Coordinates of N, CA and C in Angstrom, one line a residue:
Chain A
D1 N 19.7 20.8 25.1 CA 18.0 20.5 23.9 C 16.7 19.8 25.2
A2 N 16.3 20.7 25.2 CA 14.8 20.3 25.9 C 14.2 18.8 25.5
R3 N 13.7 18.1 25.9 CA 12.9 17.0 25.8 C 12.5 16.0 26.5
V4 N 11.3 16.1 25.9 CA 10.1 14.8 26.9 C 10.6 13.7 27.1
T5 N 10.6 13.3 28.7 CA 11.3 11.4 29.2 C 9.9 10.8 29.3
Q6 N 10.9 9.4 29.2 CA 9.4 8.3 28.7 C 10.0 7.2 30.1
T7 N 9.2 7.0 30.6 CA 9.9 5.3 32.1 C 8.8 5.0 31.7
P8 N 9.4 3.6 31.9 CA 10.3 2.6 30.8 C 10.2 2.6 29.5
R9 N 11.2 2.6 28.6 CA 11.2 2.6 27.2 C 10.4 1.5 27.0
D10 N 10.4 0.2 27.2 CA 10.3 -0.7 26.9 C 9.5 -2.1 28.1
K11 N 8.3 -2.2 27.9 CA 7.8 -2.7 29.7 C 7.0 -3.9 28.9
V12 N 7.9 -5.4 29.0 CA 6.6 -6.7 29.1 C 6.0 -7.5 30.6
T13 N 4.9 -7.3 30.7 CA 4.4 -8.0 31.6 C 3.2 -8.7 31.2
E14 N 3.3 -9.3 32.1 CA 1.4 -10.5 32.1 C 0.3 -10.0 32.2
M15 N -0.9 -10.6 31.6 CA -1.9 -10.0 31.9 C -2.5 -10.7 33.2
G16 N -3.3 -9.3 33.7 CA -3.6 -8.8 34.7 C -2.8 -8.2 36.4
Q17 N -1.4 -7.8 35.6 CA -0.5 -7.1 36.1 C -0.9 -5.6 36.2
E18 N -0.2 -5.1 37.0 CA -0.5 -2.9 37.1 C 0.8 -3.5 36.6
V19 N 0.4 -1.9 35.6 CA 1.6 -0.7 35.0 C 1.8 0.5 34.7
T20 N 2.6 0.9 35.4 CA 2.9 2.2 35.6 C 3.8 2.8 34.3
M21 N 3.7 3.8 33.5 CA 4.4 4.5 32.3 C 4.4 5.8 33.2
R22 N 6.0 6.7 33.2 CA 6.1 8.1 34.1 C 6.4 8.6 33.0
C23 N 6.5 9.9 32.8 CA 6.4 10.7 31.5 C 7.3 12.3 32.3
Q24 N 7.9 12.8 31.7 CA 9.1 14.3 32.6 C 8.7 15.4 31.9
P25 N 8.0 16.1 31.5 CA 7.4 17.0 30.3 C 8.6 17.8 30.3
I26 N 8.6 18.7 28.9 CA 9.6 19.9 29.2 C 9.5 20.7 30.2
L27 N 10.6 21.1 31.0 CA 10.4 22.0 32.2 C 9.7 23.2 31.5
G28 N 8.8 24.0 31.9 CA 8.4 25.3 31.8 C 6.6 24.9 30.6
H29 N 6.7 23.4 30.5 CA 5.1 23.5 29.5 C 4.3 22.9 30.4
N30 N 3.1 23.8 29.9 CA 2.0 23.6 31.2 C 0.2 22.4 30.7
T31 N 1.1 21.9 29.5 CA 0.2 20.9 29.1 C 0.8 19.4 29.0
V32 N 0.0 18.8 29.1 CA 0.8 16.8 28.7 C -0.9 16.3 28.6
F33 N 0.2 15.2 27.1 CA -0.9 14.5 26.9 C -0.8 13.5 26.9
W34 N -1.5 12.2 26.8 CA -1.3 10.9 26.8 C -1.6 10.3 25.3
Y35 N -1.0 9.2 24.8 CA -1.4 9.4 23.4 C -1.0 7.4 23.5
R36 N -2.1 7.2 22.2 CA -1.5 5.4 22.4 C -1.0 5.3 20.9
Q37 N -0.2 4.5 20.2 CA -0.4 3.9 19.1 C -0.3 2.4 18.8
T38 N -1.4 2.3 18.0 CA -1.2 0.7 17.1 C -1.4 1.1 16.0
M39 N -0.9 -0.9 15.8 CA -1.4 -0.5 14.4 C -2.8 -0.2 13.7
M40 N -3.9 -1.1 14.2 CA -5.1 -1.0 14.0 C -6.2 0.5 14.6
Q41 N -5.4 1.0 15.2 CA -6.0 1.9 15.9 C -5.4 3.6 15.5
G42 N -3.7 3.2 15.2 CA -3.4 4.7 14.8 C -2.9 5.4 15.7
L43 N -2.9 6.7 16.1 CA -2.8 7.9 17.5 C -3.8 8.0 17.9
E44 N -4.7 7.4 19.6 CA -5.9 8.2 20.0 C -5.3 8.5 20.8
L45 N -5.7 10.3 20.9 CA -5.6 10.6 22.8 C -6.4 9.7 24.0
L46 N -5.3 9.6 24.6 CA -6.3 9.2 26.1 C -6.6 10.1 27.2
A47 N -5.9 11.2 27.3 CA -6.0 12.0 28.2 C -5.1 13.2 28.1
Y48 N -5.3 14.3 28.7 CA -4.5 15.9 29.1 C -4.4 16.2 30.2
F49 N -4.1 17.2 30.4 CA -3.4 18.1 31.3 C -3.3 19.2 31.0
R50 N -4.0 20.4 32.1 CA -3.3 21.6 31.6 C -2.9 22.1 33.0
N51 N -1.7 22.9 33.6 CA -1.4 23.1 34.5 C -1.5 21.7 36.0
R52 N -1.5 20.5 35.3 CA -1.7 19.9 36.2 C -3.0 19.1 36.5
A53 N -4.0 19.8 36.5 CA -5.5 19.1 36.1 C -6.0 19.0 35.5
P54 N -7.0 17.4 35.0 CA -7.2 16.9 34.5 C -8.2 17.2 33.7
L55 N -8.3 17.6 32.4 CA -9.0 18.4 30.8 C -10.0 17.2 30.2
D56 N -9.2 16.4 29.8 CA -9.9 15.4 29.1 C -9.5 14.2 29.0
D57 N -10.1 13.6 29.9 CA -9.8 11.9 29.9 C -10.8 11.1 29.0
S58 N -11.5 11.2 28.7 CA -13.2 10.5 28.0 C -12.1 9.1 27.0
G59 N -10.9 9.2 26.1 CA -10.6 8.3 25.2 C -10.3 7.3 26.5
M60 N -9.8 7.9 27.7 CA -9.5 6.1 28.3 C -10.4 5.1 29.0
P61 N -10.6 3.4 28.7 CA -11.3 2.9 29.6 C -10.3 3.3 30.8
K62 N -12.1 4.1 31.4 CA -12.2 4.2 32.9 C -11.6 3.3 34.0
D63 N -11.8 1.9 34.0 CA -12.2 0.8 34.7 C -10.9 0.5 35.0
R64 N -10.1 0.3 33.8 CA -8.6 -0.3 34.5 C -7.8 1.3 34.3
F65 N -7.6 2.4 33.4 CA -6.7 3.5 33.5 C -7.1 4.5 34.1
S66 N -5.2 4.9 34.0 CA -6.0 5.9 35.6 C -4.7 6.7 34.7
A67 N -5.1 8.3 34.7 CA -3.8 9.1 35.0 C -3.2 10.6 36.0
E68 N -2.7 10.7 36.1 CA -2.4 12.3 37.0 C -1.1 12.9 37.1
M69 N -1.0 13.4 37.4 CA -0.1 14.6 37.7 C 0.1 14.8 39.1
P70 N 1.4 14.3 39.9 CA 1.6 14.5 41.0 C 1.9 16.0 41.4
D71 N 3.0 16.5 40.3 CA 3.6 17.5 40.5 C 3.7 18.1 38.4
A72 N 4.4 19.3 38.6 CA 4.7 19.7 37.3 C 5.2 19.1 36.6
T73 N 5.6 18.2 36.8 CA 7.5 17.5 36.5 C 7.4 15.7 36.2
L74 N 6.2 15.8 36.4 CA 5.8 14.1 36.4 C 4.4 13.9 36.2
A75 N 4.5 13.3 35.2 CA 3.1 12.7 34.5 C 3.1 11.0 34.7
T76 N 2.0 10.6 35.2 CA 1.7 9.3 35.3 C 0.8 8.3 34.3
L77 N 0.8 7.2 33.4 CA 0.0 6.6 33.4 C -0.5 5.1 33.5
K78 N -1.6 4.9 34.0 CA -1.3 3.6 35.0 C -2.6 2.4 35.0
I79 N -2.0 1.6 34.3 CA -3.4 0.6 34.1 C -3.4 -0.6 34.7
Q80 N -4.0 -1.2 35.2 CA -4.7 -2.3 36.4 C -5.8 -2.8 36.3
P81 N -6.3 -3.7 36.0 CA -5.3 -4.6 35.9 C -4.7 -4.4 34.2
S82 N -3.7 -5.2 33.8 CA -3.4 -5.0 31.8 C -3.8 -5.8 31.2
E83 N -3.8 -5.8 30.8 CA -4.8 -7.1 29.6 C -4.2 -6.8 28.0
P84 N -4.4 -8.3 27.3 CA -3.4 -8.1 26.2 C -3.2 -7.2 25.3
R85 N -4.1 -6.5 25.5 CA -5.9 -5.9 23.7 C -4.7 -4.3 24.6
D86 N -4.0 -4.1 25.4 CA -3.6 -2.6 26.2 C -2.2 -2.7 25.6
S87 N -2.2 -4.0 24.8 CA 0.1 -3.7 23.9 C -0.7 -2.6 22.9
A88 N 0.9 -1.9 23.1 CA 0.7 -0.8 22.3 C 2.4 -0.1 22.5
V89 N 2.2 1.3 21.5 CA 2.7 2.5 22.3 C 2.3 3.4 22.8
Y90 N 3.0 3.7 24.0 CA 2.5 5.1 24.7 C 3.1 6.1 24.4
F91 N 2.3 7.1 24.1 CA 3.0 8.6 24.0 C 3.0 9.4 24.7
C92 N 4.1 9.5 25.7 CA 3.5 11.5 26.5 C 3.6 12.7 25.8
A93 N 3.4 13.7 25.2 CA 3.7 14.9 24.5 C 3.3 16.0 25.8
S94 N 4.1 17.6 25.2 CA 4.4 18.2 26.6 C 3.8 19.4 25.2
G95 N 3.4 20.5 26.4 CA 3.1 22.0 24.6 C 3.0 23.1 26.2
F96 N 3.1 24.3 25.7 CA 3.3 25.3 26.0 C 2.0 27.1 26.0
G97 N 1.1 26.6 26.1 CA 0.0 27.6 25.6 C -1.2 27.7 26.6
L98 N -1.9 28.0 25.9 CA -3.7 28.6 26.6 C -4.8 28.3 25.6
A99 N -4.2 28.7 24.3 CA -5.3 28.9 23.3 C -5.3 27.1 22.6
G100 N -4.3 26.3 22.4 CA -4.3 25.1 22.3 C -3.2 24.9 20.6
V101 N -3.1 26.5 20.2 CA -2.3 26.2 19.3 C -0.9 25.9 19.9
E102 N -0.5 25.4 20.4 CA 1.5 25.0 20.3 C 1.2 23.8 19.8
E103 N 2.4 23.8 19.6 CA 3.3 22.8 18.5 C 3.5 21.6 20.5
Q104 N 3.0 20.2 20.2 CA 3.4 19.3 21.1 C 4.3 18.7 20.9
F105 N 5.2 18.3 22.2 CA 6.8 18.0 22.0 C 6.5 16.5 22.5
F106 N 6.9 15.1 21.7 CA 6.6 14.0 22.5 C 8.0 13.5 22.4
G107 N 7.9 12.5 23.7 CA 8.3 11.6 24.1 C 8.6 10.8 23.4
P108 N 9.8 9.6 23.3 CA 9.9 8.4 22.5 C 9.1 7.4 22.6
G109 N 8.2 7.5 23.5 CA 7.4 6.2 24.1 C 7.8 5.4 24.7
T110 N 6.8 4.4 25.1 CA 7.2 3.0 25.9 C 6.4 2.3 25.1
R111 N 7.0 1.3 24.7 CA 6.0 0.1 24.1 C 5.7 -1.3 25.5
L112 N 4.8 -1.6 25.5 CA 4.2 -2.3 26.1 C 3.8 -3.3 25.2
T113 N 4.5 -4.1 25.9 CA 3.7 -5.9 25.6 C 2.9 -6.6 27.1
V114 N 1.8 -6.8 26.8 CA 0.8 -8.2 27.6 C 0.9 -8.6 27.3
L115 N 1.6 -10.2 28.1 CA 1.3 -11.6 27.3 C -0.3 -12.1 28.1
Chain B
A1 N -17.9 15.5 16.2 CA -16.0 14.7 16.1 C -15.3 15.3 15.0
Q2 N -13.9 15.5 15.4 CA -12.9 16.0 14.4 C -12.9 14.7 13.6
S3 N -12.5 14.5 12.3 CA -11.5 13.2 11.5 C -10.9 14.2 10.6
V4 N -10.0 13.4 10.6 CA -8.7 13.5 9.6 C -8.5 12.0 8.1
A5 N -8.4 12.5 7.4 CA -8.2 11.1 6.3 C -7.2 11.4 6.1
Q6 N -6.4 10.8 5.9 CA -5.0 10.6 4.4 C -5.4 9.1 3.8
P7 N -5.6 9.6 2.5 CA -6.1 9.0 2.2 C -5.3 7.7 1.6
E8 N -3.7 7.8 1.6 CA -2.6 7.3 0.7 C -1.8 6.5 2.1
D9 N -2.0 5.3 2.3 CA -1.4 4.6 2.7 C 0.5 4.7 2.4
Q10 N 0.7 4.5 1.9 CA 2.4 4.7 1.2 C 2.5 5.7 -0.3
V11 N 3.3 6.4 -0.2 CA 3.7 8.0 -1.2 C 5.4 6.8 -1.4
N12 N 5.1 6.9 -2.8 CA 6.5 6.7 -3.3 C 7.2 7.6 -4.5
V13 N 8.9 8.4 -4.2 CA 8.7 9.6 -4.8 C 10.6 9.4 -5.2
A14 N 11.2 9.9 -6.4 CA 12.3 9.7 -6.9 C 13.0 10.9 -5.8
E15 N 13.9 10.5 -5.3 CA 14.7 11.4 -5.2 C 14.6 12.9 -5.7
G16 N 15.2 13.9 -5.4 CA 15.3 14.8 -6.6 C 13.1 15.7 -7.0
N17 N 12.8 14.8 -7.1 CA 11.0 14.9 -7.3 C 10.6 15.6 -6.5
P18 N 9.3 16.7 -6.6 CA 8.5 16.8 -5.8 C 7.7 15.8 -5.2
L19 N 7.5 16.6 -3.9 CA 6.4 15.4 -3.0 C 5.2 16.0 -2.3
T20 N 4.2 15.6 -2.8 CA 3.0 15.6 -2.3 C 2.2 14.5 -0.9
V21 N 1.8 14.8 0.2 CA 1.6 13.9 0.9 C -0.1 14.4 0.9
K22 N -1.6 13.8 0.8 CA -2.3 14.3 0.9 C -3.1 14.5 2.2
C23 N -4.1 16.0 3.0 CA -4.9 15.2 4.1 C -5.8 15.8 3.6
T24 N -7.3 15.2 4.3 CA -7.8 16.3 4.6 C -8.8 16.3 5.8
Y25 N -9.7 17.0 6.2 CA -10.4 16.9 7.5 C -11.8 17.0 7.5
S26 N -12.3 17.5 8.2 CA -13.7 17.4 9.0 C -13.2 17.8 10.6
V27 N -14.2 19.0 10.8 CA -13.9 19.9 11.9 C -15.0 20.9 12.8
S28 N -15.5 20.8 13.6 CA -16.5 22.5 13.1 C -16.2 23.8 14.0
G29 N -16.2 24.4 13.1 CA -15.6 26.0 12.8 C -14.3 25.2 12.5
N30 N -13.4 26.5 12.5 CA -12.2 26.8 11.6 C -10.9 25.8 12.8
P31 N -10.1 25.2 11.7 CA -9.5 24.1 11.8 C -8.1 25.0 12.2
Y32 N -7.8 24.2 13.3 CA -6.0 24.3 13.9 C -5.5 22.7 13.8
L33 N -5.2 23.1 12.1 CA -4.2 21.9 11.7 C -2.6 21.5 11.6
F34 N -2.2 20.4 11.8 CA -0.6 20.1 12.0 C -0.1 19.2 11.5
W35 N 1.0 19.2 11.0 CA 2.1 17.9 10.2 C 3.1 17.8 11.2
Y36 N 3.1 15.8 11.7 CA 4.3 15.8 12.2 C 4.6 14.9 11.5
V37 N 5.9 14.3 12.0 CA 6.7 13.2 11.1 C 7.5 12.2 12.3
Q38 N 6.9 10.9 12.1 CA 7.5 10.0 12.9 C 8.6 9.2 12.4
Y39 N 10.4 9.1 12.6 CA 11.0 8.1 12.3 C 11.0 6.8 13.1
P40 N 11.6 5.6 12.7 CA 11.0 4.5 12.9 C 11.6 4.1 15.1
N41 N 10.8 3.8 15.2 CA 11.2 3.3 17.2 C 11.1 5.6 17.9
R42 N 10.7 5.9 17.0 CA 10.5 7.6 18.0 C 9.2 8.0 18.0
G43 N 9.3 9.4 18.8 CA 8.3 10.1 18.5 C 8.3 10.6 18.0
L44 N 6.7 11.3 17.3 CA 6.5 12.3 16.5 C 7.4 13.4 16.8
Q45 N 7.5 14.3 15.2 CA 8.4 15.6 15.6 C 7.7 16.6 14.8
F46 N 7.6 17.9 14.9 CA 6.3 19.1 14.5 C 7.1 19.4 13.5
L47 N 5.9 19.7 12.7 CA 6.9 19.9 10.8 C 6.4 21.2 11.0
L48 N 5.0 21.6 10.7 CA 4.7 22.7 10.6 C 2.9 23.0 11.0
K49 N 2.5 24.1 11.1 CA 0.6 24.3 11.4 C 0.1 25.7 10.9
Y50 N -0.9 25.2 10.8 CA -2.3 26.5 10.3 C -3.0 26.8 11.6
I51 N -2.3 27.9 11.6 CA -3.9 28.1 12.8 C -4.9 29.2 12.1
T52 N -4.1 30.3 11.3 CA -4.8 31.8 10.8 C -3.8 31.8 10.1
G53 N -4.3 33.5 8.9 CA -3.4 33.9 8.2 C -3.0 33.3 6.7
D54 N -1.9 33.0 6.0 CA -1.2 32.8 5.1 C -1.6 31.1 4.8
N55 N -2.7 31.4 3.2 CA -2.5 29.7 3.8 C -1.8 29.0 3.4
L56 N -0.3 29.4 2.8 CA 0.3 28.5 2.5 C 1.7 28.7 3.7
V57 N 1.6 27.3 4.1 CA 2.9 27.4 5.5 C 3.5 26.6 5.5
K58 N 5.5 27.6 5.8 CA 7.0 27.0 5.6 C 6.9 26.3 6.8
G59 N 7.5 25.2 6.9 CA 7.7 24.5 8.4 C 9.4 24.0 8.3
S60 N 9.7 22.9 8.9 CA 11.0 22.2 9.3 C 11.5 21.4 7.2
Y61 N 12.9 21.1 7.4 CA 13.4 20.6 6.7 C 12.5 21.0 5.0
G62 N 12.2 22.5 5.1 CA 11.8 22.9 3.6 C 10.4 22.4 3.4
F63 N 10.0 21.4 4.2 CA 8.3 21.5 4.1 C 7.4 23.0 4.5
E64 N 6.1 22.8 3.8 CA 5.1 23.3 3.1 C 4.3 22.7 3.1
A65 N 2.9 23.4 3.8 CA 1.5 22.7 3.4 C 0.4 24.1 3.2
E66 N -0.4 23.5 2.5 CA -1.3 24.4 1.9 C -2.2 24.3 2.3
F67 N -3.9 25.5 3.1 CA -4.7 25.3 3.4 C -5.4 25.4 2.2
N68 N -6.1 24.6 2.1 CA -7.5 25.3 1.2 C -8.8 25.1 1.7
K69 N -9.8 25.7 2.5 CA -10.6 25.5 3.4 C -12.0 24.9 2.2
S70 N -11.9 25.6 1.5 CA -13.3 25.1 0.6 C -13.1 23.4 0.1
Q71 N -11.7 23.2 0.1 CA -11.8 21.4 0.0 C -11.2 20.7 1.4
T72 N -11.6 21.4 2.5 CA -11.0 20.8 3.9 C -9.9 19.8 3.5
S73 N -8.7 20.7 3.1 CA -7.5 19.8 2.4 C -6.4 20.7 3.5
F74 N -5.1 20.2 3.5 CA -4.1 20.6 4.1 C -3.0 19.6 4.2
H75 N -2.2 19.7 2.6 CA -1.6 18.6 2.3 C 0.0 19.1 1.6
L76 N 1.0 18.1 2.7 CA 2.7 18.0 2.4 C 3.2 18.4 1.2
K77 N 4.0 19.5 0.9 CA 4.6 19.6 -0.1 C 5.9 19.9 0.3
K78 N 6.6 19.3 -0.9 CA 8.4 19.4 -0.8 C 8.3 19.5 -2.4
P79 N 10.0 20.3 -2.5 CA 10.0 20.9 -4.0 C 11.2 20.3 -4.1
S80 N 11.8 19.4 -3.4 CA 12.7 18.1 -3.8 C 12.8 17.5 -2.8
A81 N 12.3 16.1 -2.6 CA 12.8 15.1 -1.7 C 14.1 14.6 -1.9
L82 N 14.1 14.4 -0.4 CA 15.5 13.7 -0.1 C 15.5 12.5 0.5
V83 N 16.4 11.1 0.4 CA 16.2 10.0 0.8 C 15.3 10.4 2.1
S84 N 16.5 11.0 3.3 CA 16.1 11.4 4.4 C 15.0 12.0 4.8
D85 N 14.0 11.8 3.9 CA 12.7 12.9 4.0 C 11.5 11.2 4.3
S86 N 12.4 10.2 3.9 CA 11.6 8.9 4.1 C 10.9 8.3 5.6
A87 N 10.5 8.6 5.6 CA 9.5 8.5 7.6 C 7.9 8.1 7.2
L88 N 7.3 8.3 8.3 CA 5.8 7.9 8.3 C 5.6 9.5 8.9
Y89 N 4.6 9.8 8.1 CA 3.9 11.3 8.5 C 2.2 11.5 8.5
F90 N 2.2 12.1 10.5 CA 0.7 12.6 10.4 C 0.2 13.6 10.1
C91 N -0.9 13.8 9.4 CA -2.2 14.6 9.7 C -2.7 15.2 10.9
A92 N -2.7 16.4 11.3 CA -3.6 16.4 12.9 C -4.7 17.5 12.9
V93 N -5.7 17.3 13.5 CA -6.3 18.5 13.1 C -6.8 18.8 15.1
R94 N -7.4 20.1 15.1 CA -8.5 20.1 16.5 C -9.2 21.4 15.8
P95 N -10.0 21.8 16.6 CA -11.4 22.9 16.4 C -10.7 23.8 16.7
G96 N -10.8 24.8 16.1 CA -10.1 26.5 16.7 C -11.1 26.8 17.8
G97 N -10.5 28.4 18.8 CA -10.8 29.1 18.9 C -12.1 28.5 20.1
G98 N -11.0 27.6 21.3 CA -11.4 27.0 22.3 C -12.0 25.3 22.1
G99 N -12.5 24.8 23.5 CA -12.5 23.4 23.2 C -11.9 23.0 23.3
A100 N -11.1 21.2 23.3 CA -10.7 20.1 23.5 C -9.6 20.8 22.6
D101 N -7.9 20.4 23.5 CA -6.7 20.6 22.8 C -6.4 19.1 22.6
G102 N -6.4 18.6 22.5 CA -6.1 17.5 22.2 C -6.1 16.7 20.7
L103 N -5.4 16.4 20.4 CA -5.0 16.9 18.5 C -5.9 14.8 18.1
T104 N -6.5 15.2 16.5 CA -6.8 14.0 16.2 C -6.1 14.0 14.7
F105 N -5.6 12.9 14.8 CA -4.8 12.2 14.0 C -5.0 11.4 12.5
G106 N -4.5 11.5 11.7 CA -5.0 10.9 11.0 C -4.0 9.4 11.2
K107 N -4.6 8.8 10.1 CA -3.7 7.1 10.3 C -2.4 7.2 9.8
G108 N -1.7 7.7 8.9 CA -0.5 7.8 8.6 C -0.2 7.2 7.0
T109 N 1.0 8.5 6.5 CA 1.6 7.7 5.6 C 2.6 7.9 5.1
H110 N 3.1 6.2 5.0 CA 4.6 6.7 4.6 C 5.0 7.2 3.5
L111 N 6.2 7.7 3.6 CA 7.2 8.1 2.6 C 8.1 7.5 2.2
I112 N 8.1 7.1 1.4 CA 9.2 6.4 0.7 C 10.3 7.4 -0.7
I113 N 11.2 7.5 -0.3 CA 12.2 8.5 -1.2 C 13.6 7.4 -2.1
Q114 N 13.1 7.3 -3.1 CA 13.8 6.5 -3.4 C 14.9 6.9 -4.4
P115 N 16.2 6.3 -3.8 CA 17.9 7.4 -4.6 C 17.7 7.2 -5.9

């Protein structure tokens, strides 16, 4: 049963610290998305990649967030320095397709708390 | 920019009764529409999608949705609700025929099925 995996599942850190979240997409999927979920804003798209190339990161605060795909099996989302307002659940999702019609498969999320 | 409205924060339905979760959207051009479900402390799961063709789309777990272009709606329905259907439901949209692939989600609707 292929699944998207995310690590860590929970992260508590102090303001100013660096946070790195990792995602392993489903093998063979060529598109990876990062979303953030908060009570106030709901689900927001942060960035996405196709065939490891970044296509859109307009949803990310550029000064502190960065997203990369070092290889096809790993996507990372980094926050440096972290702030309390970054507290949220961060979801990675993957899919396969070229036209955007594919469903996205979501990981279990990383719950980030910044104190 | 596209947007999704889910006008009800919560919908309460008695088990065995039909259910409807409402969704309206705004997007340039033809829409690609999706419904996802989220159980507590889990990632989102795909239910169904409308890309083109028949306006009535059937999905997982007995759910279906009807695309109505004139009303820009994509309401989720099920003929007979189960207690296990209780969850948070998200409607999402992206513009069809190219462009950004990331989904824009509604705020979500809590569906509560009462025994």
